[in-house]
PDB file of C-alpha atoms in Angstrom:
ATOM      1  CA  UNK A  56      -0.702   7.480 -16.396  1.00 92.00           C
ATOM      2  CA  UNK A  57      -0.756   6.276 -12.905  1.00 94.00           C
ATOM      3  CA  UNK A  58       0.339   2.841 -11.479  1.00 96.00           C
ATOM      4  CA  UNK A  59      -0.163   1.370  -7.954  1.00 94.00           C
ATOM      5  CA  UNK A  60       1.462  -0.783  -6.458  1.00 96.00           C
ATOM      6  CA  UNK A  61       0.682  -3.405  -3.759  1.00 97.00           C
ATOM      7  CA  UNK A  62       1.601  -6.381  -2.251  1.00 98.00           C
ATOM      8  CA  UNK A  63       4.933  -5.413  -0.338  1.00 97.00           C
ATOM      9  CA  UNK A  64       5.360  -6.567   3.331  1.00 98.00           C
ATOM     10  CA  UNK A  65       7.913  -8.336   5.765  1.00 98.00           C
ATOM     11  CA  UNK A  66       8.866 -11.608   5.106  1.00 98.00           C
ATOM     12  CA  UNK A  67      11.881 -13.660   6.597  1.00 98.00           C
ATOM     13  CA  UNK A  68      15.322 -14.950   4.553  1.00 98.00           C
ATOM     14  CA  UNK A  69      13.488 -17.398   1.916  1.00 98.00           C
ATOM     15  CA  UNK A  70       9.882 -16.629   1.961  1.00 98.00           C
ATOM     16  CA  UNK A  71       7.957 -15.432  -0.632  1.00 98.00           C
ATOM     17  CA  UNK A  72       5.840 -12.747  -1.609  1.00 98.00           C
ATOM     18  CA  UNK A  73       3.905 -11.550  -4.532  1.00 98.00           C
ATOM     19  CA  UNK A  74       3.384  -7.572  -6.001  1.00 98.00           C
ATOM     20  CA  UNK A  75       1.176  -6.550  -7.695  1.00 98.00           C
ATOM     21  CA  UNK A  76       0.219  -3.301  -9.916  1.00 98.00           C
ATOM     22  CA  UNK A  77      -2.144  -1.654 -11.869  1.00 96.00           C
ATOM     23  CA  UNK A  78      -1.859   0.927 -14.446  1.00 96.00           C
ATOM     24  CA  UNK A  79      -4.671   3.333 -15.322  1.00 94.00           C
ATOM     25  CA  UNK A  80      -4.553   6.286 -17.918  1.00 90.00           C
ATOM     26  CA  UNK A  81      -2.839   6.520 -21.252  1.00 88.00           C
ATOM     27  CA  UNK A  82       0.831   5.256 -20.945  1.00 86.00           C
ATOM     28  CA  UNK A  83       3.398   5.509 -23.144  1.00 90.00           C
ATOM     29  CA  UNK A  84       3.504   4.481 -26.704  1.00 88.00           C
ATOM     30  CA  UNK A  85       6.351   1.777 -25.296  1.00 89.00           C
ATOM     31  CA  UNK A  86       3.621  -0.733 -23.173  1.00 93.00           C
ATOM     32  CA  UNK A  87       6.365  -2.958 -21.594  1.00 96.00           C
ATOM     33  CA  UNK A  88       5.910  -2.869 -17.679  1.00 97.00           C
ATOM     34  CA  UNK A  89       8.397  -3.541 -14.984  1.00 98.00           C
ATOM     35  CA  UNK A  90       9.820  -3.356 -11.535  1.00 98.00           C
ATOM     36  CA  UNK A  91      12.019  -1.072 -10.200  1.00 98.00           C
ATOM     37  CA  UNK A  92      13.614  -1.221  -6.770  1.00 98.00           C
ATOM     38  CA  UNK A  93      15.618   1.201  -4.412  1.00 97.00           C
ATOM     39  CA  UNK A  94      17.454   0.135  -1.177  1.00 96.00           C
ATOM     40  CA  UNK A  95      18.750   2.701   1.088  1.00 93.00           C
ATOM     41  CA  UNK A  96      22.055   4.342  -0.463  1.00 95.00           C
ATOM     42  CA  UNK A  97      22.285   2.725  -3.466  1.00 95.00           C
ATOM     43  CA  UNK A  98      20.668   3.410  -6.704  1.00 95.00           C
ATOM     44  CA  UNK A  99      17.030   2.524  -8.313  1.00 95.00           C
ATOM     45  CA  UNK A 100      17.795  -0.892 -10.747  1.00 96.00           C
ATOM     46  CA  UNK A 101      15.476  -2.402 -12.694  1.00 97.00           C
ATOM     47  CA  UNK A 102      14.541  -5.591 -11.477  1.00 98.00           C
ATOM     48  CA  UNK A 103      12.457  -6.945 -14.349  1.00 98.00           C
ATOM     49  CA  UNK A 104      10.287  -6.142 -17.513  1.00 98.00           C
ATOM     50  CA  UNK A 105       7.884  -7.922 -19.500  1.00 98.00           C
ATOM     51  CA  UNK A 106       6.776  -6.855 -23.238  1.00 97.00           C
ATOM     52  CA  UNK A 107       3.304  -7.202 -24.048  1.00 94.00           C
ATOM     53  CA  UNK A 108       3.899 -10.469 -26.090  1.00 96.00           C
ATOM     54  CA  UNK A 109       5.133 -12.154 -22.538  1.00 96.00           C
ATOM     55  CA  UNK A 110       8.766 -11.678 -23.635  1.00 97.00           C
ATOM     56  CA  UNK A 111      10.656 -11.185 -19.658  1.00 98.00           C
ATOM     57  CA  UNK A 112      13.697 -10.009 -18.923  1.00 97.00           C
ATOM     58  CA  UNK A 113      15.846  -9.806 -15.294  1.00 98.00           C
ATOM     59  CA  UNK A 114      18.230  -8.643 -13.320  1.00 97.00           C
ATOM     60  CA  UNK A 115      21.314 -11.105 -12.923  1.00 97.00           C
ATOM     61  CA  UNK A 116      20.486 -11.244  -9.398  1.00 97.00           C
ATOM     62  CA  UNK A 117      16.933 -12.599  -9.338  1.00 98.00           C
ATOM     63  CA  UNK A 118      16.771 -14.915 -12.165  1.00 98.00           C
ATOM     64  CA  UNK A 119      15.108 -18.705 -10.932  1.00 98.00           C
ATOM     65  CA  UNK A 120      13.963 -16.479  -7.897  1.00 98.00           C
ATOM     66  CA  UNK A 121      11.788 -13.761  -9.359  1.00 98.00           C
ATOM     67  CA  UNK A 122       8.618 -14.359 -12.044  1.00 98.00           C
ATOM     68  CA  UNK A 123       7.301 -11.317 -13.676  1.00 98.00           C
ATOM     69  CA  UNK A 124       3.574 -11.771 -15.675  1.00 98.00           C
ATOM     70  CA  UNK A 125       1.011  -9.507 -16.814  1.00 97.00           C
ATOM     71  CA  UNK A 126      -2.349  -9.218 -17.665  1.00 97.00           C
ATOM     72  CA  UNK A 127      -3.287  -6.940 -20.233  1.00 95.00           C
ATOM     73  CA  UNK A 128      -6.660  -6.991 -20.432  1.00 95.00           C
ATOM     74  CA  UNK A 129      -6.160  -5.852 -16.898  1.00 95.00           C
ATOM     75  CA  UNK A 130      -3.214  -3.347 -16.999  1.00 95.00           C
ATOM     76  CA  UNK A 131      -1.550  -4.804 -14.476  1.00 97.00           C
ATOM     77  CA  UNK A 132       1.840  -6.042 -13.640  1.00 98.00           C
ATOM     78  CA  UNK A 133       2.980  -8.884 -11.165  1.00 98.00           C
ATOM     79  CA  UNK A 134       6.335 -10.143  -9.242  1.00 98.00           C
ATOM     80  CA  UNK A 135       6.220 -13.633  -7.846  1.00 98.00           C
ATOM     81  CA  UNK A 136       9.133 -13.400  -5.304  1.00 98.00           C
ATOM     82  CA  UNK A 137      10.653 -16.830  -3.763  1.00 98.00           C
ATOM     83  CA  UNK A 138      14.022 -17.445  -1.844  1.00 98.00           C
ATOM     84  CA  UNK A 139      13.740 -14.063  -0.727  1.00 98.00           C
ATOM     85  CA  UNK A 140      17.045 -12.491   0.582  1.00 98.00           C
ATOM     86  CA  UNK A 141      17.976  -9.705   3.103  1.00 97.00           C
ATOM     87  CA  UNK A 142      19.708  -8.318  -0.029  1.00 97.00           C
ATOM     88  CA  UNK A 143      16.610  -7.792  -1.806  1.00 98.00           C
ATOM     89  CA  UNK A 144      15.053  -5.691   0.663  1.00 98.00           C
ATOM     90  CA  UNK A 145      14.040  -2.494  -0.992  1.00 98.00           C
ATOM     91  CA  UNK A 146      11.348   0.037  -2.505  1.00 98.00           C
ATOM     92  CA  UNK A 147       9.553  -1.763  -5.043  1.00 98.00           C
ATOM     93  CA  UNK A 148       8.310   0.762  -8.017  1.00 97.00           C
ATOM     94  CA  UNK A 149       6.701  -0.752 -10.762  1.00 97.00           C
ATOM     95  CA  UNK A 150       6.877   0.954 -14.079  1.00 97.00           C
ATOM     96  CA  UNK A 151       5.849   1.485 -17.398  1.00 97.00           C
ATOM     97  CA  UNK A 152       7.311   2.441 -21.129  1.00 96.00           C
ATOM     98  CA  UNK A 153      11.111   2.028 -21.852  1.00 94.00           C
ATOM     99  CA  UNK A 154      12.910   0.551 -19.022  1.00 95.00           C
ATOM    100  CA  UNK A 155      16.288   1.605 -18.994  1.00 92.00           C
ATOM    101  CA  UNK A 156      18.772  -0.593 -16.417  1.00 92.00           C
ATOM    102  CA  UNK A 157      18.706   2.149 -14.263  1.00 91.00           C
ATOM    103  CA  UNK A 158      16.456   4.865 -15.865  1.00 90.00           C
ATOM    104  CA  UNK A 159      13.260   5.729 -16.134  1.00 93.00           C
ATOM    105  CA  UNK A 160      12.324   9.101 -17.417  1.00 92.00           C
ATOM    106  CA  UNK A 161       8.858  11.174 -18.613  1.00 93.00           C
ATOM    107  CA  UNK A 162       8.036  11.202 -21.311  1.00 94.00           C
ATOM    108  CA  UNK A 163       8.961   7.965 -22.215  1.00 94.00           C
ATOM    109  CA  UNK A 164       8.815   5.926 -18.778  1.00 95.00           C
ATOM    110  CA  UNK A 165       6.951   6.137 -15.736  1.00 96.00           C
ATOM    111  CA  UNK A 166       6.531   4.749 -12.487  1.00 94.00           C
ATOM    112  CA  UNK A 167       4.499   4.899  -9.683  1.00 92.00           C
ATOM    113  CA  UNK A 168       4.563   5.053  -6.011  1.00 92.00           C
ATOM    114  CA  UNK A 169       6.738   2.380  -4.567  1.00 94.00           C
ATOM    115  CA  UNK A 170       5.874  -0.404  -1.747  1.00 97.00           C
ATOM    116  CA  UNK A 171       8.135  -1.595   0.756  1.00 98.00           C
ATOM    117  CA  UNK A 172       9.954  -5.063   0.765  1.00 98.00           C
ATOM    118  CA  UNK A 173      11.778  -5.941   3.676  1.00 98.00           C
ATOM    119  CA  UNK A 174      13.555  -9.456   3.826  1.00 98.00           C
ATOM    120  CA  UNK A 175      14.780 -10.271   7.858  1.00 97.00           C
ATOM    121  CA  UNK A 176      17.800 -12.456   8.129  1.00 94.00           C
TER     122      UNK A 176
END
């Protein structure tokens, strides 16, 4: 399975941007997708996840900020990002299978190569 993700940029305190990502190849039995992100010295979190049904989960810190959606007749995975914070700079990975808080890990989960969010203050 491979997933690509796009949309990252720069974007000052309380813009907005949107990610997007699509999957191609046989992914795990588990098809709930997700984002992932990673700031410099501190650890990859899971961000959000949405089941196939549309049932979304997120992180504490994003919730009435961040939308997740899907499209499965696509494979692909979005983020709607608003009131964007210097705190949520970071790597964005999106992901697919069983999204652990903090893990990820083959065979179950994958993710693919990340793209950069930078909020400026």
């Amino acid at each position: 399975v491979q997933l690509q993700a796009s949309g990252g940029g720069l974007v000052q305190a309380g813009g907005s941007l949107k990610l997007s990502c699509e999957q191609s190849g046989t992914g795990p039995s588990d098809d709930t997708m997700g984002w992932y992100r990673q700031a410099p010295h501190k650890v990859r979190e899971l961000v959000a996840r949405i089941t196939s049904d549309g049932t979304a989960n997120y992180t504490e810190s994003v919730k009435g900020r961040f939308i997740i959606s899907r499209d499965n007749a696509k494979n692909m995975v979005f983020l709607q990002m608003t009131s964007l914070e210097p705190d949520d700079s970071a790597v964005y990975y999106c992901a697919t299978g069983v999204l652990g808080r903090l893990l990820c890990l083959p065979p179950t989960c994958y993710w693919g190569r990340g793209t950069q969010v930078t909020v400026s203050s």
